[in-house]
Coordinates of C-alpha atoms and ligand atoms in Angstrom, one line a residue:
M154 CA -36.1 154.6 45.6
P155 CA -35.3 157.8 43.8
N156 CA -38.5 160.0 43.1
E157 CA -38.6 159.8 39.5
P158 CA -41.8 161.7 37.7
V159 CA -44.6 159.0 37.2
P160 CA -46.9 159.3 34.5
T161 CA -50.4 160.2 34.5
H162 CA -52.2 156.9 34.2
P163 CA -56.0 156.3 32.3
E164 CA -59.0 156.5 34.7
P165 CA -60.3 153.9 36.8
L166 CA -61.1 150.6 34.6
G167 CA -64.1 150.7 37.5
R168 CA -63.5 146.9 37.8
C169 CA -63.3 146.2 41.5
S170 CA -63.1 149.0 44.6
L171 CA -63.0 148.7 48.2
A172 CA -65.9 150.3 48.6
G173 CA -68.9 148.7 49.2
T174 CA -66.8 145.5 50.8
V175 CA -64.7 147.8 53.7
S176 CA -67.9 150.0 53.8
E177 CA -68.1 152.9 56.3
E178 CA -70.7 152.0 57.8
A179 CA -69.4 148.7 58.5
L180 CA -66.1 149.9 59.8
S181 CA -67.5 152.4 61.4
E182 CA -70.2 150.1 63.6
E183 CA -68.8 146.8 64.1
A184 CA -65.6 146.6 63.4
F185 CA -64.9 149.8 65.8
L186 CA -66.2 147.6 68.7
F187 CA -63.6 145.4 68.6
A188 CA -60.4 147.5 69.8
G189 CA -59.7 144.5 71.9
P190 CA -62.0 142.1 74.5
P191 CA -62.9 144.0 77.5
A192 CA -62.0 142.1 80.4
D193 CA -65.4 140.9 81.8
L194 CA -67.2 139.7 78.7
P195 CA -69.3 136.6 78.7
E196 CA -67.5 133.6 77.1
E197 CA -71.2 133.7 74.3
R198 CA -70.2 137.2 73.4
L199 CA -66.6 136.7 73.7
R200 CA -66.6 133.5 70.7
E201 CA -68.7 136.6 68.7
H202 CA -65.6 139.6 69.2
I203 CA -63.4 136.7 68.1
A204 CA -65.6 135.7 65.1
A205 CA -66.4 139.4 63.9
A206 CA -62.2 140.3 64.3
L207 CA -61.3 137.2 62.4
Q208 CA -64.0 138.0 59.1
A209 CA -63.4 141.7 59.5
A210 CA -60.0 140.7 58.5
R211 CA -60.6 138.1 55.9
D212 CA -62.9 140.3 54.0
R213 CA -60.6 142.8 54.0
S214 CA -57.9 140.3 52.8
L215 CA -60.3 139.8 50.1
A216 CA -61.1 143.0 49.2
L217 CA -57.6 143.5 48.7
T218 CA -56.9 140.7 46.7
D219 CA -60.1 140.5 44.1
C220 CA -59.5 144.3 43.0
V221 CA -56.9 142.9 40.7
D222 CA -55.9 140.2 38.0
D223 CA -54.2 137.0 38.7
H224 CA -50.9 138.9 37.0
D225 CA -50.9 141.5 39.8
L226 CA -51.5 138.9 42.5
V227 CA -48.5 136.9 41.3
A228 CA -46.3 139.8 40.1
Q229 CA -44.0 141.1 42.2
H230 CA -44.8 145.3 42.3
S231 CA -41.9 146.0 44.1
R232 CA -38.7 144.5 45.3
L233 CA -39.4 145.6 49.1
M234 CA -42.7 143.5 49.2
S235 CA -44.1 139.9 48.7
P236 CA -46.3 139.5 45.5
L237 CA -49.8 139.6 47.6
V238 CA -51.1 136.1 46.4
W239 CA -48.1 135.8 48.7
D240 CA -49.2 137.8 51.8
L241 CA -52.4 136.5 51.3
A242 CA -51.9 132.1 51.4
H243 CA -49.2 133.6 54.3
V244 CA -52.2 134.7 56.9
G245 CA -53.8 131.3 56.2
N246 CA -50.9 129.1 56.7
Q247 CA -50.5 131.9 60.3
E248 CA -53.8 130.3 60.7
E249 CA -53.3 127.3 60.9
L250 CA -49.9 126.6 62.3
W251 CA -51.3 128.7 65.6
L252 CA -55.3 127.9 65.4
L253 CA -55.5 124.6 64.3
R254 CA -52.9 122.6 65.4
A255 CA -51.3 124.7 68.7
V256 CA -54.3 125.6 69.9
G257 CA -56.5 122.5 68.4
G258 CA -53.8 120.9 68.4
Q259 CA -54.4 118.8 64.3
E260 CA -51.7 117.9 61.9
P261 CA -50.3 119.8 59.1
M262 CA -53.2 120.3 56.5
R263 CA -50.4 120.8 53.2
P264 CA -47.1 120.5 55.4
E265 CA -44.6 121.3 52.3
L266 CA -46.9 124.6 52.6
D267 CA -44.8 126.1 55.8
E268 CA -41.7 126.5 54.3
L269 CA -42.4 128.3 51.3
Y270 CA -44.6 131.0 53.7
D271 CA -42.1 131.2 56.2
A272 CA -41.2 134.6 56.0
F273 CA -38.0 134.3 57.5
Q274 CA -36.9 131.8 55.6
H275 CA -37.0 133.5 52.3
P276 CA -36.6 138.0 51.8
R277 CA -39.2 139.1 50.2
A278 CA -37.5 139.5 46.5
E279 CA -37.3 135.8 46.5
R280 CA -40.9 134.8 47.3
P281 CA -42.0 135.7 43.5
R282 CA -39.7 132.7 41.9
L283 CA -40.8 130.3 45.1
P284 CA -43.3 127.3 43.4
L285 CA -46.4 129.7 45.2
L286 CA -49.7 128.3 45.3
G287 CA -51.3 130.5 42.5
P288 CA -54.5 132.9 43.4
A289 CA -57.3 130.5 43.0
E290 CA -55.2 127.7 45.4
A291 CA -54.6 130.5 48.4
R292 CA -57.9 130.9 48.3
R293 CA -59.0 127.7 48.5
Y294 CA -56.7 127.5 51.3
I295 CA -56.9 129.9 53.4
A296 CA -60.8 129.4 53.0
A297 CA -60.2 125.6 54.0
V298 CA -58.3 126.4 57.3
R299 CA -60.7 129.5 58.1
G300 CA -63.9 126.4 57.5
R301 CA -62.2 124.6 60.4
V302 CA -61.7 127.6 62.5
W303 CA -65.3 128.5 63.1
D304 CA -65.7 124.7 64.2
L305 CA -62.6 125.3 66.4
L306 CA -64.2 128.6 67.8
E307 CA -67.3 127.1 68.5
R308 CA -66.1 124.4 71.2
V309 CA -62.5 125.5 72.6
P310 CA -62.7 126.6 75.8
L311 CA -61.0 130.5 75.9
R312 CA -59.4 129.9 79.7
G313 CA -57.1 127.5 81.7
R314 CA -54.5 127.4 78.8
R315 CA -52.2 130.6 78.3
L316 CA -52.4 130.6 75.2
L317 CA -56.7 130.8 75.1
E318 CA -56.9 133.0 77.7
A319 CA -59.5 136.2 76.3
G320 CA -58.9 134.0 72.7
F321 CA -55.9 135.6 72.2
A322 CA -53.9 133.6 70.4
F323 CA -57.3 133.9 67.6
G324 CA -56.5 138.1 68.3
M325 CA -53.5 137.3 67.6
I326 CA -54.0 135.8 64.3
A327 CA -56.8 138.6 63.7
Q328 CA -53.9 141.2 64.0
H329 CA -51.5 138.6 61.9
E330 CA -53.8 139.5 59.0
Q331 CA -54.5 143.3 59.4
Q332 CA -50.8 143.9 60.0
H333 CA -50.6 142.0 56.7
D334 CA -53.6 143.7 54.7
E335 CA -51.7 147.3 55.6
T336 CA -48.5 145.6 54.2
M337 CA -50.8 144.7 50.8
L338 CA -52.3 148.3 50.8
A339 CA -48.6 149.8 51.1
T340 CA -47.6 147.2 47.9
H341 CA -50.8 148.6 46.3
Q342 CA -49.5 152.1 46.3
L343 CA -46.2 150.7 45.3
R344 CA -47.6 149.5 42.4
R345 CA -48.0 150.7 38.7
G346 CA -51.2 150.6 36.4
A347 CA -54.9 151.9 36.8
P348 CA -56.4 152.8 39.8
V349 CA -58.6 149.5 41.7
L350 CA -58.3 151.3 45.2
D351 CA -61.2 153.8 46.5
A352 CA -62.7 155.3 49.3
P353 CA -64.1 158.9 50.4
A354 CA -61.1 162.0 51.5
P355 CA -61.7 162.6 54.6
P356 CA -63.5 165.9 56.2
P357 CA -61.8 168.9 56.4
A358 CA -60.1 170.2 59.3
P359 CA -62.5 171.1 62.3
P360 CA -62.7 175.4 62.9
D361 CA -60.2 175.4 65.9
A362 CA -57.6 173.8 64.0
A363 CA -56.3 177.1 62.9
R364 CA -56.0 178.4 66.7
L365 CA -54.6 175.0 68.2
P366 CA -51.1 175.4 69.6
A367 CA -48.3 174.6 68.3
E368 CA -46.5 172.2 70.8
V369 CA -47.7 171.4 74.7
L370 CA -45.9 170.8 77.5
I371 CA -45.9 167.9 79.5
P372 CA -44.3 168.4 82.8
A373 CA -42.0 165.9 84.5
G374 CA -43.3 162.8 86.5
P375 CA -43.2 158.9 86.7
F376 CA -46.2 157.3 83.7
T377 CA -46.7 153.9 83.6
M378 CA -46.2 152.8 80.0
G379 CA -46.8 149.2 78.3
T380 CA -49.2 147.3 79.8
S381 CA -50.2 143.3 82.0
A382 CA -53.8 144.1 81.2
E383 CA -54.5 144.9 77.8
P384 CA -55.9 141.1 76.6
W385 CA -54.8 141.2 73.0
A386 CA -51.7 142.6 73.7
L387 CA -48.3 141.7 71.8
D388 CA -45.6 140.2 74.2
N389 CA -43.3 143.7 72.8
E390 CA -46.5 146.2 75.1
R391 CA -45.4 144.0 77.9
P392 CA -45.4 144.7 80.9
A393 CA -46.7 147.8 82.5
H394 CA -43.8 149.9 84.5
Q395 CA -43.4 152.9 86.0
V396 CA -41.1 155.4 83.6
H397 CA -39.9 158.8 84.8
V398 CA -39.9 161.5 81.7
P399 CA -38.6 164.4 81.7
A400 CA -40.5 167.7 81.4
F401 CA -40.9 168.5 77.6
W402 CA -42.4 170.0 74.3
I403 CA -44.3 167.9 71.9
D404 CA -46.1 169.0 68.5
T405 CA -49.9 169.2 68.7
T406 CA -50.3 167.1 65.3
P407 CA -48.1 165.0 63.3
V408 CA -46.1 167.4 60.8
T409 CA -47.6 168.2 57.4
N410 CA -46.9 168.5 54.4
A411 CA -46.9 172.2 53.9
A412 CA -44.0 172.3 57.1
Y413 CA -42.3 169.6 55.5
Q414 CA -41.8 171.7 52.1
A415 CA -40.3 174.2 53.8
F416 CA -37.8 172.3 54.8
I417 CA -37.3 171.3 51.2
E418 CA -37.4 174.5 50.3
A419 CA -35.1 175.9 52.5
G420 CA -31.8 173.3 50.9
G421 CA -32.7 171.0 54.1
Y422 CA -31.8 167.5 51.7
R423 CA -28.4 169.6 50.5
D424 CA -27.4 170.3 54.0
E425 CA -25.4 167.9 56.0
R426 CA -25.8 169.7 58.8
W427 CA -29.0 168.5 59.7
W428 CA -28.2 164.6 59.2
S429 CA -27.0 162.0 61.1
P430 CA -23.6 160.9 59.6
E431 CA -26.1 157.6 58.4
G432 CA -28.8 159.6 57.3
W433 CA -26.3 161.7 55.1
A434 CA -25.1 158.7 53.7
Y435 CA -27.8 157.0 53.1
R436 CA -29.6 160.1 51.3
C437 CA -26.5 160.2 49.1
A438 CA -26.9 157.0 47.9
A439 CA -30.6 156.8 47.7
R440 CA -30.5 160.8 46.1
L441 CA -33.7 161.7 48.2
S442 CA -34.7 164.8 47.7
A443 CA -38.8 164.5 48.7
P444 CA -40.7 162.1 49.9
L445 CA -41.7 158.9 48.2
F446 CA -43.9 159.2 45.9
W447 CA -43.6 163.2 45.5
F448 CA -42.1 164.7 42.7
R449 CA -42.0 168.4 41.4
E450 CA -44.4 169.8 37.3
G451 CA -44.2 173.6 36.9
G452 CA -43.3 174.6 40.3
Q453 CA -45.9 172.3 41.8
W454 CA -45.2 169.5 43.7
L455 CA -48.1 166.4 43.3
R456 CA -47.5 162.9 44.2
R457 CA -49.1 160.1 42.9
R458 CA -51.5 158.1 45.7
F459 CA -53.1 154.7 44.8
G460 CA -52.2 155.1 41.3
R461 CA -53.9 158.6 40.8
V462 CA -52.2 161.9 40.8
E463 CA -53.0 164.6 42.6
P464 CA -51.9 168.3 44.4
V465 CA -49.9 167.6 47.7
P466 CA -52.3 168.7 50.0
P467 CA -50.4 171.3 52.8
E468 CA -52.1 170.8 55.3
E469 CA -52.0 166.7 55.4
P470 CA -49.7 164.8 57.9
V471 CA -46.7 163.9 55.7
Q472 CA -46.1 160.6 54.8
H473 CA -43.9 158.3 53.2
V474 CA -40.1 159.6 54.6
C475 CA -37.7 157.3 56.4
W476 CA -36.8 157.8 59.8
Y477 CA -33.6 159.8 58.4
E478 CA -36.0 162.4 56.9
A479 CA -38.2 163.0 60.2
D480 CA -34.4 163.2 61.6
A481 CA -33.3 165.8 59.7
Y482 CA -36.1 167.6 59.7
A483 CA -36.4 168.1 63.5
R484 CA -32.7 169.0 63.3
W485 CA -33.4 171.9 60.9
A486 CA -36.4 173.1 63.1
G487 CA -34.4 173.0 66.0
R488 CA -36.1 170.1 67.7
R489 CA -35.9 166.5 67.4
L490 CA -38.1 163.2 67.3
P491 CA -40.0 162.1 71.1
T492 CA -38.6 159.3 72.7
E493 CA -40.7 155.9 72.9
A494 CA -41.9 156.7 76.6
E495 CA -42.4 160.3 75.7
W496 CA -44.8 159.8 73.3
E497 CA -46.7 156.8 75.2
K498 CA -47.1 159.2 78.1
A499 CA -48.6 162.0 76.1
C500 CA -50.7 159.8 75.0
R501 CA -51.4 157.5 77.7
H502 CA -51.3 159.4 80.7
D503 CA -53.7 161.4 82.2
P504 CA -52.9 163.5 85.1
A505 CA -56.2 164.0 87.0
T506 CA -55.6 160.2 88.2
G507 CA -53.0 159.4 87.3
R508 CA -53.0 156.6 85.3
S509 CA -52.6 155.7 81.3
R510 CA -55.7 155.3 79.3
R511 CA -56.0 152.5 76.8
F512 CA -56.3 154.8 74.1
P513 CA -55.5 159.1 74.4
W514 CA -59.1 159.7 74.7
G515 CA -60.1 157.1 77.4
D516 CA -60.9 153.2 77.8
D517 CA -62.9 152.4 74.6
G518 CA -62.4 151.2 71.6
P519 CA -61.6 153.9 68.4
G520 CA -64.8 154.9 66.6
P521 CA -65.3 157.3 63.4
R522 CA -65.3 160.5 65.8
H523 CA -61.4 159.4 67.4
A524 CA -59.2 158.3 65.1
N525 CA -58.6 158.0 61.4
L526 CA -58.7 154.7 60.8
G527 CA -59.4 151.0 59.2
Q528 CA -58.8 152.0 55.5
R529 CA -61.5 154.2 55.5
H530 CA -59.9 156.6 53.5
L531 CA -57.2 156.2 51.4
Q532 CA -54.7 159.2 53.3
P533 CA -54.5 160.6 55.8
A534 CA -56.8 163.6 57.6
P535 CA -56.2 167.0 57.6
A536 CA -53.9 168.2 61.1
G537 CA -55.8 169.8 63.6
S538 CA -58.9 166.9 62.8
Y539 CA -60.7 164.8 65.6
P540 CA -60.9 167.3 68.6
D541 CA -63.0 164.0 70.1
G542 CA -59.6 162.1 69.9
A543 CA -57.3 164.3 71.7
S544 CA -55.2 162.9 74.9
P545 CA -55.8 165.0 78.2
Y546 CA -53.2 167.2 77.2
G547 CA -54.7 168.0 74.6
V548 CA -52.4 165.8 71.2
R549 CA -54.1 165.6 68.6
Q550 CA -54.2 162.5 66.0
L551 CA -51.4 160.7 68.2
I552 CA -53.7 157.2 67.4
G553 CA -54.7 156.6 63.8
D554 CA -53.5 159.3 60.1
V555 CA -49.9 158.4 60.3
W556 CA -47.2 156.0 61.8
E557 CA -45.3 158.4 63.9
W558 CA -41.1 157.4 64.5
T559 CA -39.5 157.8 67.4
A560 CA -35.9 158.6 68.1
S561 CA -36.2 154.8 69.8
D562 CA -34.3 152.1 69.3
F563 CA -36.7 148.6 69.1
T564 CA -35.8 146.9 72.7
G565 CA -37.7 144.7 75.2
Y566 CA -39.4 146.6 78.3
P567 CA -38.1 145.4 82.1
G568 CA -39.4 142.3 82.7
F569 CA -39.7 141.1 78.5
H570 CA -40.5 137.2 78.1
A571 CA -40.9 136.6 74.6
W572 CA -44.7 134.9 73.9
P573 CA -46.1 133.1 72.3
Y574 CA -42.8 133.4 69.3
R575 CA -39.9 134.9 69.4
E576 CA -40.2 135.7 65.7
Y577 CA -42.3 138.0 66.2
S578 CA -40.8 140.5 68.6
E579 CA -37.6 139.7 69.9
V580 CA -35.5 138.0 67.2
F581 CA -35.7 142.3 65.8
F582 CA -34.1 143.7 69.5
G583 CA -31.6 146.0 68.9
P584 CA -30.7 149.4 66.9
A585 CA -30.9 148.2 63.4
Y586 CA -34.9 149.2 64.0
K587 CA -36.1 152.3 65.2
V588 CA -39.7 152.2 66.8
L589 CA -43.3 153.8 65.3
R590 CA -46.4 154.9 66.8
G591 CA -49.8 155.3 67.1
G592 CA -51.1 153.5 64.3
S593 CA -52.1 154.7 60.4
W594 CA -54.9 155.3 58.6
A595 CA -54.2 152.1 57.0
V596 CA -54.1 150.2 60.5
H597 CA -57.4 148.3 61.6
P598 CA -58.6 148.7 65.2
V599 CA -57.8 145.3 66.2
A600 CA -54.3 145.8 65.9
C601 CA -53.8 149.4 66.9
R602 CA -54.0 151.2 71.0
G603 CA -52.2 153.1 73.7
T604 CA -49.6 150.4 73.8
F605 CA -49.3 149.4 70.2
R606 CA -45.1 149.1 69.0
N607 CA -44.5 148.9 65.1
W608 CA -40.7 148.4 64.3
D609 CA -39.0 149.1 60.8
Y610 CA -35.1 150.3 59.1
P611 CA -34.7 153.6 59.8
I612 CA -34.4 153.6 55.3
R613 CA -38.3 152.8 55.3
R614 CA -40.2 154.6 52.8
Q615 CA -43.0 152.8 51.4
I616 CA -45.0 152.2 54.7
F617 CA -47.5 154.9 56.1
A618 CA -45.3 156.5 58.4
G619 CA -44.2 160.2 59.3
F620 CA -43.6 161.9 62.6
R621 CA -44.0 164.4 64.7
T622 CA -41.1 166.5 66.6
A623 CA -40.5 167.3 70.2
R624 CA -37.7 169.5 72.3
D625 CA -36.7 170.1 75.7
P626 CA -38.4 173.0 77.6
R627 CA -35.9 176.3 78.4
P628 CA -34.9 176.9 82.1
D629 CA -37.4 179.4 82.2
E630 CA -40.3 177.1 80.9
E631 CA -39.9 174.4 83.4
Ligands
AVJ984 C1 -45.2 144.6 63.5 C2 -45.3 145.1 61.6 C3 -43.2 144.8 61.7 O1 -44.6 143.4 59.5 O2 -43.0 142.7 59.8 C4 -46.3 140.6 59.9 C5 -45.9 142.3 61.6 N1 -44.8 140.0 61.5 N2 -45.8 139.0 59.8 C6 -44.2 142.9 59.7 C7 -45.6 141.1 61.4 C8 -45.4 139.0 61.3 C9 -44.2 142.9 61.5 N3 -44.3 144.4 62.0
FE985 FE1 -46.3 137.4 58.8

């Protein structure tokens, strides 16, 4: 999508905002406790954990759809996205399919809905023309499903069936809803109209941010990639396996807007040398000249963010760049994108013990001091933030802030098997998709961990994606 200048919108109507519904307190206290249940949680506590995960997802889905009127819920704000009302009913339909039918053995509530909300039957661009449930009907439908799920959760044994082990099916559905909440946020970002979302800005960078080394060396050696132990890990994160990773250097923080501007100003978008052939072809066809939502006015870079126009903050990690732009920037800088294995080793490997952690800071779920997650802010935090979230090697902001493009295609690990359905991951394996790691500020902790894998087409820019770069050591550095 070209970067057209966008008009400044009038001040918010103040009709509704997320503040108050997805509050700092709610996210920092409760929600951050469930990155996935601890393995030894007693069954009664596990039920509470599941209920909190499902409730947090629903609070967020409703906040993201109650803040606009019915017209905005059914409209198509971009051909790249579904109408918001489609996402809303789709999360309920998936919940019905997996929890009420697969787990509970119940009959379909509305059999005619399955086809409408099957993502493989209708591309996003077609969805507005389907006979979808209207906003009120969609809310009633998902509430009815959820009501039955509460009954099921009270009585279903949380063991004995693989789908129920550690409450997996419930965790999968909570993650699914949160993933669609992030998608709905991307729709809000593309939407034209008065701003309706609100959240406090992240705090300024800590004092040591300016003194951080630009990059760190990760020595050669094996590490454990993926997981066989994480109870709510999805199929593509499994199984754990040893990977030998040669030594490499990786950026301490994601690439900032200031650094990216230097690439623009150096003529990076006009110099074919920095682009892969496919990247150059796309850059020409789509006439890329800056990250999506950026435009230049009076010698200054501005951006539109959730309906507000503001100067581009130099110290913030760049977002809304596609894989081709990230790849071109890296070459211009004399560097490259990290492979997925390099990224995960920098994130999880603890050289003191030789084991891989769940998160860069350890095995505990993310708290507000570790990472910018869960839509507490509506933007990434400045580069160098969250020293408490650093990995053993001192790499920062691996979790949260921006999804990070990696050099790798999306494929199955050795020993992969699709579970519980091929359409979650396996049908996307292959060279068409690039892997993104680490999660963005818009990702909820339940759908984020050191092993989590996201993927998208290399042309995608509306997602909350940025990147960091890596390089091979010089002969004298090994
Ligand atoms: C993992 C983010 C690529 O949105 O297509 C949602 C998640 N899968 N419903 C996507 C997903 C089915 C998926 N991503
Ligand atoms: Fe889905």
